[in-house]
mmCIF file of C-alpha atoms and ligand atoms in Angstrom:
data_model
loop_
_atom_site.group_PDB
_atom_site.id
_atom_site.type_symbol
_atom_site.label_atom_id
_atom_site.label_comp_id
_atom_site.label_asym_id
_atom_site.label_seq_id
_atom_site.Cartn_x
_atom_site.Cartn_y
_atom_site.Cartn_z
ATOM 1 C CA MET J 1 25.412 -8.899 20.776
ATOM 2 C CA GLU J 2 25.829 -9.785 24.641
ATOM 3 C CA LYS J 3 22.692 -8.084 25.630
ATOM 4 C CA GLN J 4 19.747 -10.689 25.932
ATOM 5 C CA LEU J 5 16.397 -9.996 24.782
ATOM 6 C CA LYS J 6 13.344 -12.375 25.742
ATOM 7 C CA ILE J 7 9.736 -11.903 25.579
ATOM 8 C CA LYS J 8 7.507 -13.477 27.515
ATOM 9 C CA SER J 9 8.869 -17.370 26.590
ATOM 10 C CA LEU J 10 10.519 -15.722 23.298
ATOM 11 C CA ARG J 11 13.857 -15.537 22.677
ATOM 12 C CA LEU J 12 15.048 -12.245 20.790
ATOM 13 C CA GLU J 13 18.324 -13.112 18.717
ATOM 14 C CA SER J 14 19.033 -9.732 18.673
ATOM 15 C CA PRO J 15 17.815 -7.015 20.788
ATOM 16 C CA LEU J 16 17.371 -4.312 18.000
ATOM 17 C CA ILE J 17 14.001 -3.869 16.913
ATOM 18 C CA LEU J 18 12.068 -2.701 14.007
ATOM 19 C CA ALA J 19 9.582 0.262 14.789
ATOM 20 C CA PRO J 20 6.027 0.196 13.352
ATOM 21 C CA LEU J 21 6.212 2.800 10.818
ATOM 22 C CA ALA J 22 2.305 3.369 9.041
ATOM 23 C CA GLY J 23 3.123 3.206 5.175
ATOM 24 C CA TYR J 24 7.102 1.914 5.966
ATOM 25 C CA THR J 25 7.056 -1.499 7.697
ATOM 26 C CA ASP J 26 5.775 -3.694 5.250
ATOM 27 C CA LEU J 27 5.842 -7.581 4.578
ATOM 28 C CA ALA J 28 9.216 -7.513 2.168
ATOM 29 C CA PHE J 29 10.398 -4.029 4.561
ATOM 30 C CA ARG J 30 10.358 -6.458 8.008
ATOM 31 C CA LEU J 31 11.513 -9.894 6.384
ATOM 32 C CA LEU J 32 14.429 -7.128 4.578
ATOM 33 C CA CYS J 33 15.391 -5.887 8.633
ATOM 34 C CA HIS J 34 14.801 -10.113 9.653
ATOM 35 C CA GLN J 35 17.762 -11.210 7.245
ATOM 36 C CA PHE J 36 20.211 -7.485 8.068
ATOM 37 C CA GLY J 37 19.948 -8.346 11.723
ATOM 38 C CA ALA J 38 16.455 -6.922 13.632
ATOM 39 C CA GLY J 39 15.765 -9.111 16.104
ATOM 40 C CA LEU J 40 11.890 -8.577 16.092
ATOM 41 C CA CYS J 41 9.970 -6.460 13.513
ATOM 42 C CA TYR J 42 6.989 -4.420 14.497
ATOM 43 C CA THR J 43 4.204 -3.953 11.090
ATOM 44 C CA GLU J 44 2.406 -0.702 10.633
ATOM 45 C CA MET J 45 -0.620 0.100 13.076
ATOM 46 C CA ILE J 46 -3.332 -2.010 12.141
ATOM 47 C CA SER J 47 -7.058 -0.740 13.258
ATOM 48 C CA CYS J 48 -8.474 -3.251 15.373
ATOM 49 C CA HIS J 49 -12.007 -2.801 13.605
ATOM 50 C CA GLY J 50 -10.596 -3.052 9.917
ATOM 51 C CA LEU J 51 -9.348 -6.565 11.651
ATOM 52 C CA VAL J 52 -12.717 -7.059 13.231
ATOM 53 C CA TYR J 53 -14.842 -6.646 10.217
ATOM 54 C CA GLN J 54 -12.145 -8.212 7.799
ATOM 55 C CA LYS J 55 -11.564 -4.813 5.502
ATOM 56 C CA GLU J 56 -9.577 -6.188 2.475
ATOM 57 C CA ARG J 57 -6.789 -3.322 3.045
ATOM 58 C CA THR J 58 -6.736 -4.083 6.551
ATOM 59 C CA LEU J 59 -6.005 -8.069 5.820
ATOM 60 C CA ARG J 60 -3.840 -7.240 2.913
ATOM 61 C CA MET J 61 -1.706 -5.285 5.910
ATOM 62 C CA THR J 62 -2.024 -8.354 7.850
ATOM 63 C CA LYS J 63 0.248 -10.189 5.563
ATOM 64 C CA THR J 64 3.533 -12.166 6.888
ATOM 65 C CA ILE J 65 5.283 -15.258 6.388
ATOM 66 C CA SER J 66 6.753 -18.271 8.652
ATOM 67 C CA GLU J 67 10.547 -16.651 7.408
ATOM 68 C CA GLU J 68 9.982 -13.263 8.968
ATOM 69 C CA SER J 69 9.409 -14.668 12.286
ATOM 70 C CA PRO J 70 9.598 -13.022 15.029
ATOM 71 C CA VAL J 71 7.479 -10.405 14.319
ATOM 72 C CA ALA J 72 4.682 -8.516 15.812
ATOM 73 C CA LEU J 73 0.980 -7.434 14.640
ATOM 74 C CA GLN J 74 0.483 -3.333 16.126
ATOM 75 C CA LEU J 75 -3.403 -2.975 17.219
ATOM 76 C CA PHE J 76 -4.974 0.213 17.749
ATOM 77 C CA GLY J 77 -8.282 1.814 19.093
ATOM 78 C CA SER J 78 -10.156 2.336 21.776
ATOM 79 C CA ASP J 79 -13.118 -0.179 22.291
ATOM 80 C CA PRO J 80 -11.531 -2.812 24.546
ATOM 81 C CA ASP J 81 -13.437 -5.383 23.177
ATOM 82 C CA MET J 82 -13.125 -4.636 19.933
ATOM 83 C CA MET J 83 -9.426 -4.835 20.756
ATOM 84 C CA GLY J 84 -10.445 -7.922 21.906
ATOM 85 C CA GLN J 85 -11.852 -9.713 19.603
ATOM 86 C CA ALA J 86 -9.653 -8.324 17.356
ATOM 87 C CA ALA J 87 -6.528 -10.026 19.475
ATOM 88 C CA ALA J 88 -7.884 -13.305 19.106
ATOM 89 C CA LEU J 89 -8.259 -13.214 15.805
ATOM 90 C CA VAL J 90 -4.722 -11.917 15.422
ATOM 91 C CA SER J 91 -3.960 -15.444 17.342
ATOM 92 C CA ASP J 92 -5.066 -17.962 14.522
ATOM 93 C CA MET J 93 -2.134 -15.625 12.247
ATOM 94 C CA PRO J 94 1.402 -16.673 12.759
ATOM 95 C CA TYR J 95 2.208 -13.580 14.752
ATOM 96 C CA ASP J 96 4.329 -14.093 18.135
ATOM 97 C CA ILE J 97 3.868 -10.708 19.063
ATOM 98 C CA ILE J 98 0.569 -8.788 19.946
ATOM 99 C CA ASP J 99 1.690 -4.680 20.404
ATOM 100 C CA ILE J 100 -1.192 -2.024 21.531
ATOM 101 C CA ASN J 101 -0.635 1.612 20.324
ATOM 102 C CA MET J 102 -0.866 3.839 23.132
ATOM 103 C CA GLY J 103 1.644 6.549 21.559
ATOM 104 C CA CYS J 104 0.661 6.844 18.234
ATOM 105 C CA PRO J 105 0.092 11.021 18.106
ATOM 106 C CA VAL J 106 -1.496 11.861 15.029
ATOM 107 C CA ARG J 107 -5.110 13.419 15.306
ATOM 108 C CA LYS J 108 -7.096 11.206 13.175
ATOM 109 C CA VAL J 109 -5.673 8.651 15.706
ATOM 110 C CA THR J 110 -6.427 10.183 19.664
ATOM 111 C CA LYS J 111 -9.394 12.117 18.753
ATOM 112 C CA LYS J 112 -11.273 8.977 18.580
ATOM 113 C CA GLY J 113 -9.543 8.441 21.809
ATOM 114 C CA SER J 114 -6.654 5.877 20.358
ATOM 115 C CA GLY J 115 -2.782 5.850 20.073
ATOM 116 C CA ALA J 116 -1.195 8.551 22.679
ATOM 117 C CA ALA J 117 -4.380 9.431 23.858
ATOM 118 C CA LEU J 118 -5.343 6.538 25.993
ATOM 119 C CA MET J 119 -1.798 7.947 28.524
ATOM 120 C CA LYS J 120 -4.931 10.470 29.465
ATOM 121 C CA ASP J 121 -7.212 7.573 30.793
ATOM 122 C CA SER J 122 -5.016 5.273 32.457
ATOM 123 C CA ARG J 123 -7.974 3.180 33.018
ATOM 124 C CA LEU J 124 -9.630 2.321 29.465
ATOM 125 C CA ALA J 125 -5.411 1.747 28.934
ATOM 126 C CA ALA J 126 -5.677 -1.176 31.704
ATOM 127 C CA THR J 127 -9.381 -2.082 30.154
ATOM 128 C CA ILE J 128 -7.931 -2.370 26.900
ATOM 129 C CA ILE J 129 -4.524 -4.318 27.918
ATOM 130 C CA SER J 130 -6.629 -6.630 29.957
ATOM 131 C CA GLU J 131 -8.916 -7.637 27.359
ATOM 132 C CA VAL J 132 -6.363 -7.776 24.500
ATOM 133 C CA CYS J 133 -4.397 -10.310 26.683
ATOM 134 C CA LYS J 134 -7.939 -12.357 28.022
ATOM 135 C CA ASN J 135 -8.350 -13.211 24.441
ATOM 136 C CA THR J 136 -4.883 -14.686 23.292
ATOM 137 C CA ASN J 137 -2.209 -16.879 24.124
ATOM 138 C CA LEU J 138 1.016 -14.767 22.537
ATOM 139 C CA PRO J 139 3.002 -12.287 24.942
ATOM 140 C CA VAL J 140 1.190 -8.816 24.305
ATOM 141 C CA THR J 141 3.652 -5.586 24.256
ATOM 142 C CA VAL J 142 2.345 -2.080 25.216
ATOM 143 C CA LYS J 143 4.120 0.592 22.618
ATOM 144 C CA ILE J 144 3.680 4.923 24.566
ATOM 145 C CA ARG J 145 5.530 7.655 24.802
ATOM 146 C CA THR J 146 6.869 9.246 27.824
ATOM 147 C CA GLY J 147 3.336 10.883 28.952
ATOM 148 C CA TRP J 148 1.120 13.501 27.082
ATOM 149 C CA ASN J 149 2.844 17.020 27.940
ATOM 150 C CA HIS J 150 5.705 17.938 29.601
ATOM 151 C CA ASP J 151 3.148 18.512 32.930
ATOM 152 C CA SER J 152 2.152 15.112 32.920
ATOM 153 C CA ILE J 153 5.109 12.617 32.196
ATOM 154 C CA VAL J 154 3.381 9.306 33.127
ATOM 155 C CA ALA J 155 5.604 7.158 31.343
ATOM 156 C CA PRO J 156 7.073 4.998 34.623
ATOM 157 C CA GLU J 157 3.330 4.176 36.069
ATOM 158 C CA PHE J 158 1.173 3.867 32.863
ATOM 159 C CA ALA J 159 4.127 0.975 32.314
ATOM 160 C CA LYS J 160 3.925 -0.320 35.767
ATOM 161 C CA MET J 161 -0.318 -0.923 35.322
ATOM 162 C CA ALA J 162 0.683 -2.758 32.125
ATOM 163 C CA GLU J 163 2.583 -5.060 33.417
ATOM 164 C CA ASP J 164 -0.128 -5.291 36.355
ATOM 165 C CA ASN J 165 -2.940 -6.159 33.440
ATOM 166 C CA GLY J 166 -0.661 -8.511 31.685
ATOM 167 C CA ALA J 167 1.800 -6.782 29.508
ATOM 168 C CA SER J 168 4.972 -8.819 28.295
ATOM 169 C CA ALA J 169 7.300 -6.107 27.972
ATOM 170 C CA ILE J 170 7.216 -1.761 26.951
ATOM 171 C CA ALA J 171 7.972 0.030 24.239
ATOM 172 C CA VAL J 172 9.086 3.504 24.698
ATOM 173 C CA HIS J 173 9.675 6.562 22.364
ATOM 174 C CA GLY J 174 10.855 8.725 24.658
ATOM 175 C CA ARG J 175 8.971 11.753 24.250
ATOM 176 C CA THR J 176 5.593 13.580 24.863
ATOM 177 C CA TRP J 177 2.605 13.414 22.653
ATOM 178 C CA SER J 178 2.785 17.439 22.806
ATOM 179 C CA GLN J 179 6.622 16.909 21.439
ATOM 180 C CA GLY J 180 5.606 14.864 18.365
ATOM 181 C CA PHE J 181 8.992 14.121 16.691
ATOM 182 C CA GLY J 182 10.556 16.866 17.351
ATOM 183 C CA GLY J 183 13.075 18.284 20.787
ATOM 184 C CA GLN J 184 14.743 16.218 22.844
ATOM 185 C CA VAL J 185 14.307 12.205 23.524
ATOM 186 C CA ASP J 186 13.956 12.050 27.216
ATOM 187 C CA TRP J 187 16.125 8.661 27.729
ATOM 188 C CA GLN J 188 15.789 9.276 31.639
ATOM 189 C CA THR J 189 12.525 8.594 32.176
ATOM 190 C CA ILE J 190 12.692 5.509 29.657
ATOM 191 C CA SER J 191 15.597 4.565 32.663
ATOM 192 C CA ARG J 192 12.749 5.345 35.380
ATOM 193 C CA VAL J 193 10.249 3.509 33.424
ATOM 194 C CA LYS J 194 12.955 0.439 33.698
ATOM 195 C CA LYS J 195 13.426 0.620 37.042
ATOM 196 C CA ASN J 196 9.616 1.006 38.102
ATOM 197 C CA VAL J 197 8.499 -2.761 36.035
ATOM 198 C CA SER J 198 10.328 -6.306 36.097
ATOM 199 C CA ILE J 199 8.809 -7.076 32.204
ATOM 200 C CA PRO J 200 12.203 -5.886 30.070
ATOM 201 C CA VAL J 201 11.633 -2.581 28.202
ATOM 202 C CA ILE J 202 12.952 -0.924 24.736
ATOM 203 C CA GLY J 203 13.762 1.907 24.105
ATOM 204 C CA ASN J 204 12.837 4.533 21.139
ATOM 205 C CA GLY J 205 13.390 7.844 19.519
ATOM 206 C CA ASP J 206 16.263 9.050 17.237
ATOM 207 C CA VAL J 207 18.680 5.985 17.052
ATOM 208 C CA ASP J 208 20.540 5.900 14.524
ATOM 209 C CA THR J 209 23.187 3.447 14.204
ATOM 210 C CA TYR J 210 23.741 -0.396 16.075
ATOM 211 C CA HIS J 211 27.029 1.187 18.167
ATOM 212 C CA LYS J 212 24.256 4.353 19.471
ATOM 213 C CA ALA J 213 21.978 1.637 20.795
ATOM 214 C CA VAL J 214 24.744 -0.762 22.605
ATOM 215 C CA GLN J 215 25.744 2.347 24.317
ATOM 216 C CA LEU J 216 21.969 3.782 24.982
ATOM 217 C CA MET J 217 21.295 0.158 26.417
ATOM 218 C CA ALA J 218 24.769 0.317 28.976
ATOM 219 C CA LYS J 219 23.233 3.975 30.075
ATOM 220 C CA THR J 220 19.732 3.338 30.550
ATOM 221 C CA GLY J 221 19.530 -0.597 31.697
ATOM 222 C CA CYS J 222 17.263 -1.294 28.677
ATOM 223 C CA ASP J 223 16.633 -4.758 27.545
ATOM 224 C CA GLY J 224 16.266 -3.446 23.772
ATOM 225 C CA ILE J 225 16.108 -0.602 21.494
ATOM 226 C CA MET J 226 13.979 -0.261 18.960
ATOM 227 C CA ILE J 227 14.387 2.018 15.266
ATOM 228 C CA GLY J 228 12.687 3.169 13.380
ATOM 229 C CA ARG J 229 13.455 6.412 10.733
ATOM 230 C CA ALA J 230 17.154 5.229 10.806
ATOM 231 C CA ALA J 231 15.598 1.809 9.040
ATOM 232 C CA LEU J 232 14.699 3.758 6.278
ATOM 233 C CA GLY J 233 16.811 2.889 3.179
ATOM 234 C CA ASN J 234 19.339 1.653 5.701
ATOM 235 C CA PRO J 235 18.551 -2.391 6.601
ATOM 236 C CA TRP J 236 22.740 -1.894 7.685
ATOM 237 C CA VAL J 237 21.581 0.206 11.040
ATOM 238 C CA PHE J 238 21.291 -3.105 12.556
ATOM 239 C CA THR J 239 24.127 -4.493 12.009
ATOM 240 C CA PRO J 240 27.312 -3.533 14.410
ATOM 241 C CA GLU J 241 29.114 -2.489 10.459
ATOM 242 C CA GLY J 242 27.038 0.216 9.738
ATOM 243 C CA ILE J 243 25.594 1.387 6.350
ATOM 244 C CA PRO J 244 27.973 1.350 3.653
ATOM 245 C CA SER J 245 29.945 3.945 2.137
ATOM 246 C CA THR J 246 29.996 2.824 -1.652
ATOM 247 C CA LEU J 247 27.987 3.834 -4.108
ATOM 248 C CA THR J 248 27.773 -0.329 -5.408
ATOM 249 C CA LYS J 249 27.138 -1.773 -1.312
ATOM 250 C CA ARG J 250 24.413 0.577 -1.131
ATOM 251 C CA MET J 251 22.806 -0.536 -4.129
ATOM 252 C CA ALA J 252 22.768 -4.201 -3.501
ATOM 253 C CA GLY J 253 21.069 -3.392 -0.351
ATOM 254 C CA LEU J 254 18.244 -1.986 -2.369
ATOM 255 C CA LYS J 255 18.253 -4.653 -5.092
ATOM 256 C CA ARG J 256 17.810 -7.405 -1.890
ATOM 257 C CA HIS J 257 14.882 -5.248 -0.789
ATOM 258 C CA LEU J 258 13.772 -4.382 -4.463
ATOM 259 C CA GLU J 259 13.750 -8.511 -5.116
ATOM 260 C CA ILE J 260 11.412 -8.681 -1.641
ATOM 261 C CA ILE J 261 9.180 -5.948 -2.908
ATOM 262 C CA GLN J 262 8.845 -7.868 -6.286
ATOM 263 C CA GLU J 263 7.996 -11.456 -4.420
ATOM 264 C CA PHE J 264 5.468 -10.192 -2.195
ATOM 265 C CA ASN J 265 3.218 -7.321 -4.286
ATOM 266 C CA ASN J 266 2.045 -6.162 -6.984
ATOM 267 C CA PRO J 267 4.444 -3.686 -7.448
ATOM 268 C CA ASP J 268 2.981 -1.114 -10.326
ATOM 269 C CA LYS J 269 0.495 -0.601 -7.490
ATOM 270 C CA ILE J 270 2.494 0.838 -4.692
ATOM 271 C CA LEU J 271 5.090 2.456 -7.379
ATOM 272 C CA PRO J 272 5.497 5.817 -5.714
ATOM 273 C CA LYS J 273 5.613 3.997 -2.589
ATOM 274 C CA ILE J 274 8.995 2.152 -3.904
ATOM 275 C CA ARG J 275 10.275 5.184 -5.223
ATOM 276 C CA ASN J 276 10.444 6.395 -1.507
ATOM 277 C CA GLN J 277 11.780 3.914 -0.481
ATOM 278 C CA ALA J 278 14.239 3.056 -2.917
ATOM 279 C CA GLY J 279 15.567 6.750 -3.204
ATOM 280 C CA ARG J 280 15.993 6.683 0.478
ATOM 281 C CA TYR J 281 19.306 4.095 0.016
ATOM 282 C CA PHE J 282 21.202 7.729 -1.074
ATOM 283 C CA LYS J 283 21.082 9.768 1.412
ATOM 284 C CA GLY J 284 24.424 11.437 2.027
ATOM 285 C CA ILE J 285 26.589 10.044 -0.353
ATOM 286 C CA ALA J 286 28.606 11.266 -3.623
ATOM 287 C CA GLY J 287 26.334 10.685 -6.965
ATOM 288 C CA GLY J 288 23.346 10.556 -4.400
ATOM 289 C CA SER J 289 21.192 12.791 -5.632
ATOM 290 C CA SER J 290 21.584 12.080 -9.707
ATOM 291 C CA ILE J 291 20.117 8.490 -8.430
ATOM 292 C CA ARG J 292 17.776 9.804 -6.644
ATOM 293 C CA ARG J 293 16.774 12.110 -9.456
ATOM 294 C CA GLN J 294 16.194 9.293 -12.126
ATOM 295 C CA ILE J 295 14.769 6.838 -9.191
ATOM 296 C CA TYR J 296 12.024 9.343 -9.010
ATOM 297 C CA GLU J 297 11.862 9.910 -12.258
ATOM 298 C CA ALA J 298 11.338 5.989 -13.261
ATOM 299 C CA LYS J 299 8.320 4.306 -14.626
ATOM 300 C CA SER J 300 8.008 1.048 -13.508
ATOM 301 C CA LEU J 301 10.289 -1.566 -10.259
ATOM 302 C CA ASP J 302 12.296 -2.962 -13.794
ATOM 303 C CA GLU J 303 13.405 0.378 -14.787
ATOM 304 C CA ILE J 304 14.694 0.584 -10.686
ATOM 305 C CA ILE J 305 16.076 -2.709 -10.736
ATOM 306 C CA LYS J 306 18.180 -2.024 -13.869
ATOM 307 C CA LEU J 307 19.672 1.150 -12.770
ATOM 308 C CA ALA J 308 20.335 -0.560 -9.650
ATOM 309 C CA GLU J 309 22.390 -3.618 -11.378
ATOM 310 C CA SER J 310 23.855 -0.861 -14.069
ATOM 311 C CA ILE J 311 26.247 0.451 -10.821
HETATM 312 C C1 LIG C 1 6.439 7.604 8.974
HETATM 313 C C2 LIG C 1 5.912 7.465 10.620
HETATM 314 C C3 LIG C 1 5.042 6.120 10.220
HETATM 315 C C4 LIG C 1 5.238 6.120 12.405
HETATM 316 N N1 LIG C 1 3.853 5.120 12.319
HETATM 317 C C5 LIG C 1 3.993 4.232 13.422
HETATM 318 C C6 LIG C 1 2.643 3.671 13.645
HETATM 319 O O1 LIG C 1 2.471 3.187 12.845
HETATM 320 N N2 LIG C 1 2.813 2.817 15.086
HETATM 321 C C7 LIG C 1 3.457 3.254 16.119
HETATM 322 O O2 LIG C 1 3.219 2.576 17.209
HETATM 323 N N3 LIG C 1 4.467 4.184 16.012
HETATM 324 C C8 LIG C 1 4.362 4.870 15.074
HETATM 325 N N4 LIG C 1 5.541 5.744 14.425
HETATM 326 C C9 LIG C 1 6.625 5.652 15.563
HETATM 327 C C10 LIG C 1 7.065 5.598 15.525
HETATM 328 O O3 LIG C 1 7.372 3.968 16.317
HETATM 329 C C11 LIG C 1 8.528 5.710 16.302
HETATM 330 O O4 LIG C 1 8.411 5.865 17.820
HETATM 331 C C12 LIG C 1 9.516 6.864 15.837
HETATM 332 O O5 LIG C 1 9.340 7.215 14.837
HETATM 333 C C13 LIG C 1 10.786 7.625 17.055
HETATM 334 O O6 LIG C 1 12.069 6.831 16.822
HETATM 335 P P1 LIG C 1 12.821 6.878 15.754
HETATM 336 O O7 LIG C 1 13.727 8.257 16.115
HETATM 337 O O8 LIG C 1 13.799 5.589 15.490
HETATM 338 O O9 LIG C 1 12.611 6.764 14.265
HETATM 339 C C14 LIG C 1 5.786 6.414 13.191
HETATM 340 C C15 LIG C 1 6.804 7.275 13.166
HETATM 341 C C16 LIG C 1 7.273 7.506 11.706
HETATM 342 C C17 LIG C 1 7.901 8.428 11.065
#
């Protein structure tokens, strides 16, 4: 791809980026998307408290290996001091970028003042960004929404504030908090963000093919595009060829994913999650529903691998 995305001194091979998806963007899935051409992959959101207090579950979520570089760890929290301490800890790990979550709409997160709630408190958000930047030499990115609701589309000013406080790039999901995941993606506001800052801007929302990503970059001036849900069961979304139309080729992609899962996990502990991910490879394809049923009935990862090998 012609477009070059550079975040501080980090030059990405592709401007197409895997979005953070809680419950999905673990090491195995990130590695898979990296192998299929994603220029950068984000972890699931990681609690700054969990990291500072070294909670076992949180530490498990921070697992990374050098082969997946470049990779960004996404932090969430609303306490500037805790966020700074967490940033210092991440800086000692082999991560390339620290991202701050200022877009998550989930009530469990916003009621504690984190995620998208920070878009209502620009001052606190500024303190968090500068505290994180003070505690790391890694580039810091901030992931935001367009605003809290239709009456408060603040993304352009908010992004400028983030830049002024040390952010090296901004990712914008083109929806407000109140929209959740419904309604239209507002690419016009994303374009306005791009015009208002001089750091790279990464557009996000409902992009489901490589070619759509290329078109949107041309249309909005965005420096990169982040892809989330469309990558599930479809790591080919990062390639110009896109998702294959034959079962055999889809099985080959799934098999690669399962092999990576096997390498880094105890599959018995995460079987429901594996079934969920595996079933997604067969959406919208003839014969897919019968395979999905067999996957959901499988009692082990080996059984799913055998199924993948039999097709
Ligand atoms: C299941 C799920 C989990 C998500 N988890 C996160 C998260 O941990 N951090 C974050 O910033 N955004 C999270 N998001 C939002 C996505 O990163 C992305 O902004 C949104 O899904 C829109 O992009 P898409 O249409 O390409 O999926 C999540 C979205 C979904 C559907």
